[in-house]
Structure formats: structure tokens, C-alpha cells
Coordinates of C-alpha atoms in Angstrom, one line a residue:
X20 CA 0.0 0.0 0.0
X21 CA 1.3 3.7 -0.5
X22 CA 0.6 6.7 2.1
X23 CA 0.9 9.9 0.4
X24 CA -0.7 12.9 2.7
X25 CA -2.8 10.6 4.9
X26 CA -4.1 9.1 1.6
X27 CA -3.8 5.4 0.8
X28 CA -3.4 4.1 -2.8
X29 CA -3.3 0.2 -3.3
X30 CA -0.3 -1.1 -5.2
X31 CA -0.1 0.0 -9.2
X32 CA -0.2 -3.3 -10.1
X33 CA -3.8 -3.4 -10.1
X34 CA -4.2 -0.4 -12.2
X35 CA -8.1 -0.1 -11.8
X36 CA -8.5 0.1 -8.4
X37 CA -5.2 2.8 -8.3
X38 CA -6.4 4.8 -10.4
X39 CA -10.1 4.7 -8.6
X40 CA -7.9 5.2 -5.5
X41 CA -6.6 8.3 -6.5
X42 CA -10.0 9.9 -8.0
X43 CA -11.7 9.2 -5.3
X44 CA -9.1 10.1 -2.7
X45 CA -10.3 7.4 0.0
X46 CA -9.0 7.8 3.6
X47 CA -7.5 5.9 6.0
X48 CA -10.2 4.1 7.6
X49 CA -12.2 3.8 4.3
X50 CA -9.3 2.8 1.6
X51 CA -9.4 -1.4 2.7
X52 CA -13.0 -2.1 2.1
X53 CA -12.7 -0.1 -0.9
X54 CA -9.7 -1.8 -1.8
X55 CA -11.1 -5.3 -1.4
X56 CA -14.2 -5.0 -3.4
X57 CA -12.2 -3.7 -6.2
X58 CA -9.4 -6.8 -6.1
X59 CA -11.9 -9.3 -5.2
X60 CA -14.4 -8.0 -8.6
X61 CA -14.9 -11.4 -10.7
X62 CA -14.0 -11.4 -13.9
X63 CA -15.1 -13.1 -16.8
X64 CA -13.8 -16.6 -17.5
X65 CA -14.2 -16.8 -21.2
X66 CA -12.2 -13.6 -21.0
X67 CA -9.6 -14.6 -18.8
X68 CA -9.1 -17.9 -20.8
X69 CA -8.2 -15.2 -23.7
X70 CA -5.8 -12.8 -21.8
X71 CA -7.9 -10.3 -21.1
X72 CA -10.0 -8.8 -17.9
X73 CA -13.2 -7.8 -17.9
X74 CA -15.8 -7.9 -15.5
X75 CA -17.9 -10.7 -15.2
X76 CA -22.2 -10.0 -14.1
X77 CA -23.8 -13.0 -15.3
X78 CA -24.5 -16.8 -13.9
X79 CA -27.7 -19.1 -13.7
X80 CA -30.5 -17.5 -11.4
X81 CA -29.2 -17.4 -7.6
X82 CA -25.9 -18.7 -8.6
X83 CA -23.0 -17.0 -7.5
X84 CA -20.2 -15.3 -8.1
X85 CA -20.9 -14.3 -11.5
X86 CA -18.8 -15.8 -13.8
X87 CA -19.6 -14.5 -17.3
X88 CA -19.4 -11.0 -18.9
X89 CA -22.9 -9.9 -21.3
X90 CA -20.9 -11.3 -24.5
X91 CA -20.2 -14.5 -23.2
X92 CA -22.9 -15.2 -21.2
X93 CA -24.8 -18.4 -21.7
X94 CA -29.1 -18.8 -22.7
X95 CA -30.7 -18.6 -19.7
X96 CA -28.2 -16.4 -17.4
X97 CA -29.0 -13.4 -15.8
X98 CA -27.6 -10.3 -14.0
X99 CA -26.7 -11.8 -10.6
X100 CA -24.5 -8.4 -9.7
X101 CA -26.9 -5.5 -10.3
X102 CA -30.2 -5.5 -9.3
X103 CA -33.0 -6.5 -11.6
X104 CA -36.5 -5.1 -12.4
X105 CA -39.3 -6.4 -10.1
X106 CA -41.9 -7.3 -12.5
X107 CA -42.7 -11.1 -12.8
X108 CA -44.5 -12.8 -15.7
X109 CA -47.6 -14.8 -15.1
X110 CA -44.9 -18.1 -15.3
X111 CA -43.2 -16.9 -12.8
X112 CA -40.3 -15.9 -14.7
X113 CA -38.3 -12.2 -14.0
X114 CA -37.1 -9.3 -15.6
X115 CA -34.1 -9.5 -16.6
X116 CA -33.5 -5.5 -17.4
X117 CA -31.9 -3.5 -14.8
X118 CA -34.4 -1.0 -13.0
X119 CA -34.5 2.8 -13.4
X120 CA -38.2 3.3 -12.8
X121 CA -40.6 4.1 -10.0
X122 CA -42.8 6.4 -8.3
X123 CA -41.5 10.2 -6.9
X124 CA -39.1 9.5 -4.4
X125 CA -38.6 5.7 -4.7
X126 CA -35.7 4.1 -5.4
X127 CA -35.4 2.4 -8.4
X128 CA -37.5 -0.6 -9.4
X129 CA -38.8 -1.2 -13.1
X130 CA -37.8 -0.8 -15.8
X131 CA -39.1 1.1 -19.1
X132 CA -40.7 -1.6 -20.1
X133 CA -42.5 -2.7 -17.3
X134 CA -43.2 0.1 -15.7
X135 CA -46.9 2.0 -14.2
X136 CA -48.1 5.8 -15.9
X137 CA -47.1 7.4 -12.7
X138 CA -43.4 6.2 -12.2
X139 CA -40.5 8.8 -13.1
X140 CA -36.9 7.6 -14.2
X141 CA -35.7 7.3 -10.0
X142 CA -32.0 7.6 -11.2
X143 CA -32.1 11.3 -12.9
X144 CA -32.4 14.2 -10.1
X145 CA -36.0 15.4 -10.0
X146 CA -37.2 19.2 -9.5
X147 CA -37.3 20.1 -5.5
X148 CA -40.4 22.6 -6.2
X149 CA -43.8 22.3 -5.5
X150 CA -47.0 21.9 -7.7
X151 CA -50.0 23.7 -6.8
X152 CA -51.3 20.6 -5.5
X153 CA -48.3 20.7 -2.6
X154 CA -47.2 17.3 -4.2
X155 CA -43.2 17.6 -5.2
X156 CA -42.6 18.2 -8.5
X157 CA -41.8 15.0 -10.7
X158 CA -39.5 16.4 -13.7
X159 CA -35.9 16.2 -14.1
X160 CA -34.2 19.5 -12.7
X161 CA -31.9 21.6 -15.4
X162 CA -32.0 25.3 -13.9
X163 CA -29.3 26.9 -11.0
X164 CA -28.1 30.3 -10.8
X165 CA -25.3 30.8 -13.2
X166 CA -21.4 29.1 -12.3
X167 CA -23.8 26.9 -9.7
X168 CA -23.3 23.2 -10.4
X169 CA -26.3 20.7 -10.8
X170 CA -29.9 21.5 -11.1
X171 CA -32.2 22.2 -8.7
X172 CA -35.6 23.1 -10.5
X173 CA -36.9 22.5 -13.6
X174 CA -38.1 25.1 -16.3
X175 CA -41.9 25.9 -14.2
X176 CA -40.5 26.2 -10.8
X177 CA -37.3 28.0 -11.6
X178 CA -36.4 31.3 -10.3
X179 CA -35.4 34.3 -11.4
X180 CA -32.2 34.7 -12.8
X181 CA -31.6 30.9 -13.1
X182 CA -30.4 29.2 -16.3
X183 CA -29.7 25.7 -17.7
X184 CA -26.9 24.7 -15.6
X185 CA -27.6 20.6 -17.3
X186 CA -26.7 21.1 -20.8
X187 CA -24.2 23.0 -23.1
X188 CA -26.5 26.1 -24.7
X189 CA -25.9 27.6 -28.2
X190 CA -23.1 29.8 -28.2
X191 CA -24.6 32.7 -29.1
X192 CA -28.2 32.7 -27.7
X193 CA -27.7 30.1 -24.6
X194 CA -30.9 29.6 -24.6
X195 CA -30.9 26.8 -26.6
X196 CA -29.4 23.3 -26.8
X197 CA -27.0 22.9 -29.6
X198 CA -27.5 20.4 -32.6
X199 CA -25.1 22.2 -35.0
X200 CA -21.3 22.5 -35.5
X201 CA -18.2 21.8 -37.8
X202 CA -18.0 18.3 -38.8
X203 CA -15.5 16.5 -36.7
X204 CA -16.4 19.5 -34.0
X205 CA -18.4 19.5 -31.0
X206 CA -22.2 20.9 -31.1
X207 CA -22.0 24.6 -30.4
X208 CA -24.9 26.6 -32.2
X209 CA -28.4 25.8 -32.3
X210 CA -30.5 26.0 -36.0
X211 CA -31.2 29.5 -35.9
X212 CA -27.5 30.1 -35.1
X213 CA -25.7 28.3 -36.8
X214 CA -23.0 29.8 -39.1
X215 CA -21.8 28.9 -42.7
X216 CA -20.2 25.2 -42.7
X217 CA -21.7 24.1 -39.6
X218 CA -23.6 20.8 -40.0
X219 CA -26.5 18.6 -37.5
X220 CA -24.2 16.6 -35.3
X221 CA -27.2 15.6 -33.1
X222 CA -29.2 13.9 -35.4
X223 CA -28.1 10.5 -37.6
X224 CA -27.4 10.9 -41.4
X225 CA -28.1 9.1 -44.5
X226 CA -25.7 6.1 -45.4
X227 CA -24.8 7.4 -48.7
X228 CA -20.9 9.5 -49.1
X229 CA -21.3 13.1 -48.2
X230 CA -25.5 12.8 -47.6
X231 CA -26.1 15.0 -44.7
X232 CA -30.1 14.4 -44.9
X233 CA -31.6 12.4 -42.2
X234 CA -32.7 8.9 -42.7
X235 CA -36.5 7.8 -43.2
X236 CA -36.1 4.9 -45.0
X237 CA -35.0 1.5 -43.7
X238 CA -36.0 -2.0 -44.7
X239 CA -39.0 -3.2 -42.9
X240 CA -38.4 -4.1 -39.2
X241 CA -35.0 -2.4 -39.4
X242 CA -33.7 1.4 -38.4
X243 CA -33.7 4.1 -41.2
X244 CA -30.6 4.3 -42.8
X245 CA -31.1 5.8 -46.1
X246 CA -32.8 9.2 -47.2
X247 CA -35.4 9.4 -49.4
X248 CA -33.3 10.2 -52.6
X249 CA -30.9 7.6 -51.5
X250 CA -33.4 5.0 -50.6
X251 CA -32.6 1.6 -52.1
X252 CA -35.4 -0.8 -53.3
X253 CA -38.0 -2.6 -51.6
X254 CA -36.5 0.5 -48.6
X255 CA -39.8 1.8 -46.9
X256 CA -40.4 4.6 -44.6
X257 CA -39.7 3.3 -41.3
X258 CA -39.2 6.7 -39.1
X259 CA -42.9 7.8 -39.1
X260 CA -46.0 5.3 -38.3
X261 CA -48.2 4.1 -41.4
X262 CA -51.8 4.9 -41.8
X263 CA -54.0 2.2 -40.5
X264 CA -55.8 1.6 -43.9
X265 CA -56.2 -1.1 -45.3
X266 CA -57.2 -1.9 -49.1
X267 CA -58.6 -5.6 -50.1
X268 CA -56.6 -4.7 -53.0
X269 CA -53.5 -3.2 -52.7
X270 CA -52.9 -4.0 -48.4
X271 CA -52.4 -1.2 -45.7
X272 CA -51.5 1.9 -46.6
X273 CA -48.0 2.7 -46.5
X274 CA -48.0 6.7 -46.0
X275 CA -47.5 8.5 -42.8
X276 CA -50.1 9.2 -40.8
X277 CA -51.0 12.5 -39.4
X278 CA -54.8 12.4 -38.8
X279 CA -57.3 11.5 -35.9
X280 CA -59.9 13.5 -34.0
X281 CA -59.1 16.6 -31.9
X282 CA -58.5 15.4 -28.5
X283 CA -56.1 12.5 -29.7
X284 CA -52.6 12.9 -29.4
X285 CA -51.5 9.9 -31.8
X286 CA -52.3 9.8 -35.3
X287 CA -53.8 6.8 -37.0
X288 CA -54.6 7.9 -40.7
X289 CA -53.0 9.8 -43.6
X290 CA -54.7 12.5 -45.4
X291 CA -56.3 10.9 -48.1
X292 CA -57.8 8.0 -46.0
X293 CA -59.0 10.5 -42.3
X294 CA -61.9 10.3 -41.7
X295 CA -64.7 13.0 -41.0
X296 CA -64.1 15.6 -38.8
X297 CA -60.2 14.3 -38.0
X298 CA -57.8 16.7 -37.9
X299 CA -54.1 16.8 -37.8
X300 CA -52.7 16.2 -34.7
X301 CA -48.9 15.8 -35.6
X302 CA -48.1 19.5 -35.9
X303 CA -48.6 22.4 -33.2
X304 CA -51.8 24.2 -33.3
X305 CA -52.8 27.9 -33.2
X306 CA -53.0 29.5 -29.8
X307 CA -56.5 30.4 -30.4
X308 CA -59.5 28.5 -29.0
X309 CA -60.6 25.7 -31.1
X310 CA -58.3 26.6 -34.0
X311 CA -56.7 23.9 -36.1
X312 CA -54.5 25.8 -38.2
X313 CA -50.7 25.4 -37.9
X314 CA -49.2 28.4 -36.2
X315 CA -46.8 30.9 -38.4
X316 CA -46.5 34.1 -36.0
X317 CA -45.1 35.9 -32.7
X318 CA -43.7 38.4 -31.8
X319 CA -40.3 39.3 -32.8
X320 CA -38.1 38.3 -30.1
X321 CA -39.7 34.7 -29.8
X322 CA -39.0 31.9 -32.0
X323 CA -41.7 29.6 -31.3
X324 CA -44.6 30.1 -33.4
X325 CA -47.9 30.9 -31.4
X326 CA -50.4 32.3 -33.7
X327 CA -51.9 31.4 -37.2
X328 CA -52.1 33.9 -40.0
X329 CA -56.0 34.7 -38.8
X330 CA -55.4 35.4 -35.2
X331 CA -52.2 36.8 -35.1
X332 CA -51.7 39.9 -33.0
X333 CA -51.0 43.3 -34.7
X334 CA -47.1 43.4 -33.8
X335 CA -46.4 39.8 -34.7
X336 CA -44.3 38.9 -37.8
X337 CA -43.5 35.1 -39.7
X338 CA -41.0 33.2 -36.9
X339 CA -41.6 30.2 -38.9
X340 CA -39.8 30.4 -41.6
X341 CA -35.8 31.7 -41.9
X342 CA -35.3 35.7 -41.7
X343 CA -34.1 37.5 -44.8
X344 CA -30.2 37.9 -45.1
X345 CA -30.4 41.1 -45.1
X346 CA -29.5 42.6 -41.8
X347 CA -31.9 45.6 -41.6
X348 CA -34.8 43.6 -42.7
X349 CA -37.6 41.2 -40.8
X350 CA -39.0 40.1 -43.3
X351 CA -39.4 36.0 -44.3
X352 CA -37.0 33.9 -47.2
X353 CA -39.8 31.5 -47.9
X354 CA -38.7 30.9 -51.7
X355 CA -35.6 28.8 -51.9
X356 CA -34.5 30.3 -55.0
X357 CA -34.2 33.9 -53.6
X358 CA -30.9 32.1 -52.0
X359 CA -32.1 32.9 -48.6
X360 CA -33.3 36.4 -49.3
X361 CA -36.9 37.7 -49.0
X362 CA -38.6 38.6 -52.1
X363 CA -38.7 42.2 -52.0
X364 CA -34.5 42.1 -51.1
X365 CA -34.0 39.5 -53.8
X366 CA -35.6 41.7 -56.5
X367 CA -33.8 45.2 -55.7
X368 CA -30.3 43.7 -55.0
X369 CA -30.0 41.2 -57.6
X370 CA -31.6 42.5 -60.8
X371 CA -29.7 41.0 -63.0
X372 CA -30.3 37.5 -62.3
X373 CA -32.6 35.4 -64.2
X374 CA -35.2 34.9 -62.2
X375 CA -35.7 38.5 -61.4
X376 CA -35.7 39.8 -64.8
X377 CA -38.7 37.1 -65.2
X378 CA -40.5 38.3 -62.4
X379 CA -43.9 39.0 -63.0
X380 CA -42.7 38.8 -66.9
X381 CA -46.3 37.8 -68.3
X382 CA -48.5 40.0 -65.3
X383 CA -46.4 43.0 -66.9
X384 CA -47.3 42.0 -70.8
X385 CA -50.6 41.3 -70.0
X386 CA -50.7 44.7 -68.2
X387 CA -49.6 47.0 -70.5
X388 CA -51.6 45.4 -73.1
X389 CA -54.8 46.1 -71.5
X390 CA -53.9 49.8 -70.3
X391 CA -53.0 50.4 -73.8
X392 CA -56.0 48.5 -75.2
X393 CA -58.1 50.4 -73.1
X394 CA -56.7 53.8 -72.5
X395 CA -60.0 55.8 -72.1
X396 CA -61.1 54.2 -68.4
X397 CA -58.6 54.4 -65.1
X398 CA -57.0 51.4 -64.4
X399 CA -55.9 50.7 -60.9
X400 CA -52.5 48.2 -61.1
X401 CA -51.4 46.0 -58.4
X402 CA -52.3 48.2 -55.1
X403 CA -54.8 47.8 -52.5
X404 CA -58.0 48.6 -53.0
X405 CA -58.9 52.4 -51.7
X406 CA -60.4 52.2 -47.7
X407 CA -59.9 48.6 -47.8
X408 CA -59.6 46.3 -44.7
X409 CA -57.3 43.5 -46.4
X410 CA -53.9 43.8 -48.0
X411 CA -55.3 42.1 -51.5
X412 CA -53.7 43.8 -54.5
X413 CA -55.5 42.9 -57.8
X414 CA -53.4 42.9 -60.9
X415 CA -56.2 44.7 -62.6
X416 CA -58.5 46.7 -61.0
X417 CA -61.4 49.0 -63.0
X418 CA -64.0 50.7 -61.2
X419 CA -67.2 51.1 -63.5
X420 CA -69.2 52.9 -60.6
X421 CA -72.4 49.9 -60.7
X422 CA -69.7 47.3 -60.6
X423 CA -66.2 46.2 -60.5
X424 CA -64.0 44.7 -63.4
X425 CA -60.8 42.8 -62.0
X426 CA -58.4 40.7 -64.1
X427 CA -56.0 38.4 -62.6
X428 CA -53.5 36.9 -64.2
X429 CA -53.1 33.1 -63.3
X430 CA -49.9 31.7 -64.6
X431 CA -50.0 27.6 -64.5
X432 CA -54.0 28.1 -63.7
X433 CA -52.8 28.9 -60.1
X434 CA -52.9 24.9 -59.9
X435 CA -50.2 24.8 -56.3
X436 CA -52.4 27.2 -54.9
X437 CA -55.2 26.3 -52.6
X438 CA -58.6 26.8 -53.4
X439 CA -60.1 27.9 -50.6
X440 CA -56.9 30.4 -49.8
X441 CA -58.3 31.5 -53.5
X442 CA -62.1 31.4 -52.6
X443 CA -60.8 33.8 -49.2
X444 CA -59.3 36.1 -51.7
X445 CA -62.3 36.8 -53.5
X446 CA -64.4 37.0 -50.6
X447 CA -62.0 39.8 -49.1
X448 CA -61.7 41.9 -52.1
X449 CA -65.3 41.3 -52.5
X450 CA -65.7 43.0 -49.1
X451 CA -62.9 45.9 -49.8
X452 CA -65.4 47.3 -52.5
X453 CA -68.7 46.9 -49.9
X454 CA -70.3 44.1 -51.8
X455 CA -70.7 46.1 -55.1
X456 CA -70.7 42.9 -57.9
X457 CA -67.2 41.9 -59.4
X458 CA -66.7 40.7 -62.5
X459 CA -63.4 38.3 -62.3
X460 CA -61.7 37.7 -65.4
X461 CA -58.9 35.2 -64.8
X462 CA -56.3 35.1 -67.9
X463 CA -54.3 31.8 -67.7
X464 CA -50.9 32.6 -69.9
X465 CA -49.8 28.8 -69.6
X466 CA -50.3 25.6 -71.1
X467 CA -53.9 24.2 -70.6
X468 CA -56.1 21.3 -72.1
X469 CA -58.9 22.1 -74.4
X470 CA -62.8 20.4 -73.9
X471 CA -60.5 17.6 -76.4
X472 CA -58.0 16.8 -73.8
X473 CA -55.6 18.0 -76.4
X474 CA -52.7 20.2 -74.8
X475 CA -52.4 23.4 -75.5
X476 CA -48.4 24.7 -74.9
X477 CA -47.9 27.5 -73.2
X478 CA -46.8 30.5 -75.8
X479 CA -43.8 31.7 -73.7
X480 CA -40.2 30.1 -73.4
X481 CA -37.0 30.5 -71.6
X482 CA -34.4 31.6 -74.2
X483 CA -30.8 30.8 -73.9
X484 CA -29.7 33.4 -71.9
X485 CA -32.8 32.2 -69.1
X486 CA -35.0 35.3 -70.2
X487 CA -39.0 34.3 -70.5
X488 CA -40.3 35.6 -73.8
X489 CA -42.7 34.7 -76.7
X490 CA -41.0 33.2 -79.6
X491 CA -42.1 34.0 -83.4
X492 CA -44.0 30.9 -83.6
X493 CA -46.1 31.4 -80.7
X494 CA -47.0 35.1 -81.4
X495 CA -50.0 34.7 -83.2
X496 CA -51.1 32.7 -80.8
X497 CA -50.5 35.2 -77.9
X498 CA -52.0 37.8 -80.0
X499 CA -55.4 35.9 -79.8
X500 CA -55.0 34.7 -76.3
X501 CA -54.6 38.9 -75.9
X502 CA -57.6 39.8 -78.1
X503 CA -60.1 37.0 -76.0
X504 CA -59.3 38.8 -72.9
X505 CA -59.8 42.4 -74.5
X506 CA -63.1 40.8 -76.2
X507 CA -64.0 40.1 -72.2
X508 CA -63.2 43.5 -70.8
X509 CA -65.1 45.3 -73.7
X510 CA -68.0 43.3 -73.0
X511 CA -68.1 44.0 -69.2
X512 CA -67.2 47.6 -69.7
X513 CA -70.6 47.8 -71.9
X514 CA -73.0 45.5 -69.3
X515 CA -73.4 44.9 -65.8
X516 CA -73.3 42.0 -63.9
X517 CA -76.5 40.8 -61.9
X518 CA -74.5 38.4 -59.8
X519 CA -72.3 39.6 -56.2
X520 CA -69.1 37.5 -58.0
X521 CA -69.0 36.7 -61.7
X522 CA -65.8 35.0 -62.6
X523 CA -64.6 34.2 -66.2
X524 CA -61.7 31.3 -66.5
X525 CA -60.1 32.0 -70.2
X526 CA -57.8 29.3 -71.5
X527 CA -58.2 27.3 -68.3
X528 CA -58.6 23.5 -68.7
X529 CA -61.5 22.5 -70.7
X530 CA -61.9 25.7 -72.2

């Protein structure tokens, strides 16, 4: 043995228990039972036989000293070192998983598998406050006052000033735990954070070289592995649970499911097979009472969305999707092709790209076709309507004192959008004017099919240099697409309409 300041170390021969020695810095008085349990720990035989030590915990029920480690154990053998779960099958036969679980304040048990709705994990620290109840608080404590070690209240009982002392916060906000950093780093920033380079180190990646998607697809009964544009055949979706349809045909339904009744917290149908009145239950709801909608908004220092696009407060902005790149703006990037910048900073600080030189491209040529056409009456050109509630901006507004003439110009028929967002639209300019009737003329500039089912092209193309325009060949044909729509405006400039919302579809499907 070796005394050094009133400490004892066993010998270095027996390298586990001087190292331990030395970490824990065992007195006198404590050091030789210490010392014996650690040179007396069995060790596995299969092991031994091999040249190496490691520690052996398995044997044949009540048998001991254990004489096997978990790789070498034999069918049958259990734990006979740590303590096992208490739960007993109906054959008599025990648990063989080690315990974590039981009620508040109990020591440990069950485990996960076997244990009641009211048990807590008994080896994690729980929360020292009080519920309102006066019953102790049952979750797992995180907050301390800063440079304080270990937790002493969770996130409802904590008080002021406190912060997570538990887990490493981003770098930059700390209020957040980090997922992302440089690969080969540690995780330092969180997703809003996160700066150029830095990857997800938290969550698994797809199989495939260089992939940094996460995995979905697996084969059945197996852990995702693969992405879905890595997937491999007969792979299926394996992250998210299946819709419980079930065709005579074709067998259950293999798409996730998101739909069940409000109330429900699991899901148990996809969106083509729900049933009446189910609603989705996977995503977070709008604050507002008995709202389903998916919340969008807060305020602007949150990043949690609260609010949906109806009952969001006055101040509140989009904290859903990523901010604009541009530092002096708050505005949303929602279209990936504006390389993370908002529409409005995209146009003005990139006008010589492609895809803003074909902005509005076809709403401008139908535009100045119509003013010209039609010089003798005010038009009105993409701006909110005069002492109106809502933010619509028509593409074409005429006022004709007993009614309204709008034309909207519907590239692709306006197929992606959703009808009743469409159906709101009308509704709200429809109430920006006080109810006066509207005639809607809605001027598709794309490809359709005719009452044939014979396509018509669209007559504009992208030329070589990525501009949008109308070829030679296809300017006759825009010529009469442009006259139809004049033939319509004439027509409703010379008669009224008896109806609250008269809409015309030219060369929509089936026209």
C-alpha cells in the first residue's frame, strides 16, 4: 500500500483500483474495504481464458459469483450483480433489465418496459419545487443560478435569474441546446445560429458519401438508414407510423399518418384516408381557441410560433420560416430560390439575375396590353384597393361605378395554390369594394387542355440566356389569347353584372 498525505493508494499493479484510488481520494479508515471489493471484482472466464479482464455480471438464477461477462454469457443467465426489475410474468419468470423506474421518491424498481403511468426515471435528479397541489414536482431538474453546479428546479419552478446549468447552450443565444457544429467538431450553435459550414451533429445521417439528410427509409423491421433520394429498393419509410388503412386490394397503406380526432394525441390515418371531422394532430396548433390551423406568428423576439395567419396579434411577424439575409430587414425567405433572401431584397439587390428579370414577366405584358387596349377608363394596377380592410392587391382593377371589373393573371391556372386560400381572396376583395358585384376575369398565360383533352403549350419560353419571352412561332397565338381577354373587358365595360361575383376562366382546362 502507498501513504501519500494521509491518503492510501493500493499497489499499481492493479491499475483499476489505483487509479479509482486516486479519484476518489479514500481515507485511512475507508481505503481497505474499498480496496477489497475492487481486487476481489470477478471477472469473466471466457475472458480470462483469452488474456484479457473484464468484469464478469452473469451466472444461472441465484448462482454465485458471476462468472460471465454480457458477450459470453450463456441462454438462460442473468444479472446476478446488479439489481433486476421487479416485475414477474404470469410463469413466474423475472425481468431481466436492470431497473430505473418508480414512483416520486422511490428508489429504483422497473424498468421502461415494465413500468406504471405514474413512475418517473428514479436515477435522474427530479425538481425540488412544489406543484400547486403541494405534491413535489416529478420532472428532471436543469436550472441553477449561473457558475452553480447541478440542477435544482426544472423550467416551471425555476427562479429568477436561473439558467440551464444541465446542458451546453448555443453559443450565441444560450438559450438553446446545440445540434449544429463543424464536422469533426463538437455541437456549439443551435439551427437559428448556426453559421456557414456548420452541420446537424445531433441527429443521424443518410448512409450514402457526403449525404447529410436524415434517414426515413430503412427495410421493414430495421432502423432508417437511407434518405429518401438515397433509398434503395424494396426500402420503406420506417421513421414515421403508417396509416392504419387497409385496401382488399392493394394491403395497408404505406403513408405516414397524421390524422385523428381533436383530442387525440396519436395519429392513426393519412390525409387521403382521415376520416370525417379528423384533424391533424402531428403539428402544433394555433393559440387560439378551437383553432386547427398550424401556427406561423409571434412576436419578434420569440422563435416559437404561437399564432396562425388569422389570429395573429398586430405586432407579430412570420417566426416560422428563416429571416431575410439582409441585416436591416424582418422580413421571411420563404422561396428557396431567392438564396435565402426575401422577395422584396431579392428583387432590388439582384436585378440582373434570371429569375428576377422574369418576375412578373407575363403579369407585366398582360398589363400594358390592357392599359393600352383600353386607354379611355382608369386602371388601378397591383395596389390595395382604396379604404380597404385587407392587403389584396388585384393585378387589374377598373372601377365602373355599378360594378367592378378585375383581371387576374393566373400563370399555370394557379394549380399549387389552394382553393379555398383562393375562394378567401375573392371574398375579401369582394368586401374591400362593400359588396358592389365583381366581375373576375382570370387570364391563364400557360399551357392548358382544351374540352378535347388536347394540350395546348404555353406561348412563352425560356431563351438561352434564361430570359422568359414569346418566340415568333407562338406570337399569333398570344395575340389571340390577348384579343379574348380584350373581347371580355369590352364586353363588361358595356354591361353589368347581376350576380355579387362573376368570374370568367379564359384558356383554363376544358376551355
Amino acid at each position: 500500500m502507498l501513504l501519500v498525505d494521509k491518503y492510501i493508494y493500493p499497489p499499481k499493479d492493479n491499475k483499476s483500483a489505483y487509479y479509482l484510488g486516486i479519484i476518489f481520494h479514500v481515507k485511512l479508515y475507508r481505503i481497505i474495504p474499498f480496496y477489497n471489493i475492487l481486487c476481489s471484482m470477478p471477472f469473466c472466464v471466457t475472458c480470462a481464458d483469452a488474456g484479457k479482464k473484464t468484469s464478469a455480471s452473469f451466472n444461472s438464477a441465484g448462482t454465485t459469483p458471476a462468472k460471465f461477462c454480457a458477450a459470453h454469457k450463456l441462454d438462460g443467465m442473468v444479472n446476478v450483480i446488479n439489481k433486476l426489475c421487479a416485475h414477474v410474468d404470469e410463469n413466474g419468470q423475472g425481468c431481466i433489465q436492470r431497473p430505473s423506474f418508480n414512483i416520486i421518491g422511490g428508489k429504483p424498481m422497473y424498468c421502461s418496459l415494465h413500468k406504471s403511468e405514474e413512475m418517473v426515471n428514479s436515477l435522474e435528479k427530479r425538481c425540488e419545487g412544489l406543484c400547486v397541489n403541494g405534491s413535489l414536482c416529478g420532472k428532471v431538474r436543469m436550472f441553477n443560478f449561473p457558475g452553480k453546479k447541478g440542477g435544482l428546479f426544472c423550467s416551471d419552478h425555476k427562479e429568477e435569474g436561473m439558467v440551464n446549468v444541465t446542458n451546453k447552450m448555443c453559443e450565441d443565444c444560450g438559450a438553446i441546446v446545440p445540434s449544429y457544429g463543424y464536422p469533426g467538431k463538437s455541437k456549439t450553435h443551435c439551427a437559428q445560429h448556426k453559421k456557414e459550414g456548420m452541420v446537424d451533429l445531433k441527429h443521424t445521417k443518410c448512409a450514402e458519401s457526403k449525404c447529410m439528410k436524415s434517414p426515413s427509409y430503412g427495410y421493414v423491421g430495421k432502423t432508417a438508414t437511407h434518405c429518401v433520394e438515397h433509398k434503395l429498393d424494396e426500402m420503406i419509410d420506417v421513421k414515421h407510423s403508417k396509416c392504419e388503412y387497409t385496401s382488399p386490394n392493394t394491403g395497408r397503406c404505406t403513408r405516414a399518418c397524421s390524422f385523428n380526432y381533436i383530442g387525440e394525441t396519436s395519429s392513426r390515418f393519412c390525409s387521403e384516408h382521415k376520416l370525417d371531422l379528423m384533424v391533424d394532430v402531428t403539428r402544433r396548433k394555433c393559440g387560439y381557441d378551437n383553432c386547427n390551423r398550424r401556427p406561423l406568428y409571434n412576436t419578434m423576439i420569440e422563435t416559437k410560433p404561437l399564432y396562425c395567419i388569422l389570429h395573429k396579434l398586430p405586432d407579430m411577424i412570420d417566426v416560422s420560416n428563416k429571416k431575410c439575409l439582409s441585416e436591416w430587414c424582418v422580413n421571411r425567405a420563404y422561396k428557396p430560390s431567392n438564396e435565402g433572401y426575401c422577395n422584396f431584397c431579392f428583387l432590388h439587390l439582384f436585378p440582373e439575375k434570371p429569375q428576377v428579370r422574369n418576375y412578373k414577366t407575363k403579369e407585366f405584358s398582360v398589363v400594358e396590353y390592357i392599359k393600352s387596349r383600353f386607354s379611355d377608363v382608369t386602371w388601378i394596377t397591383d395596389k390595395r384597393v382604396q379604404d380597404g380592410c385587407s392587403k389584396r392587391r388585384p393585378d387589374l382593377f377598373l372601377d365602373m361605378g355599378s360594378h367592378i371589373i378585375i383581371v387576374e393573371v393566373d400563370e399555370n391556372q394557379h394549380i399549387d395554390y389552394d382553393c379555398s386560400c383562393e375562394n378567401k381572396r375573392l371574398m375579401e376583395i369582394s368586401q374591400d369594394v362593400g359588396h358592389r358585384n365583381i366581375v373576375f376575369i382570370r387570364f391563364n398565360p400557360d399551357q392548358y387542355f382544351d374540352k378535347n383533352n388536347t394540350k395546348v403549350p404555353s406561348c412563352w419560353t425560356i431563351n438561352k440566356q434564361g430570359i422568359l419571352e414569346v418566340n415568333k412561332n407562338n406570337s399569333k397565338r398570344w395575340n389571340d389569347r390577348l384579343k379574348a381577354l380584350a373581347s371580355q373587358v369590352q364586353y363588361w365595360i358595356d354591361n353589368k353584372s347581376d350576380k355579387t361575383i362573376e368570374c370568367i376562366q379564359l384558356f383554363y382546362d376544358e376551355y
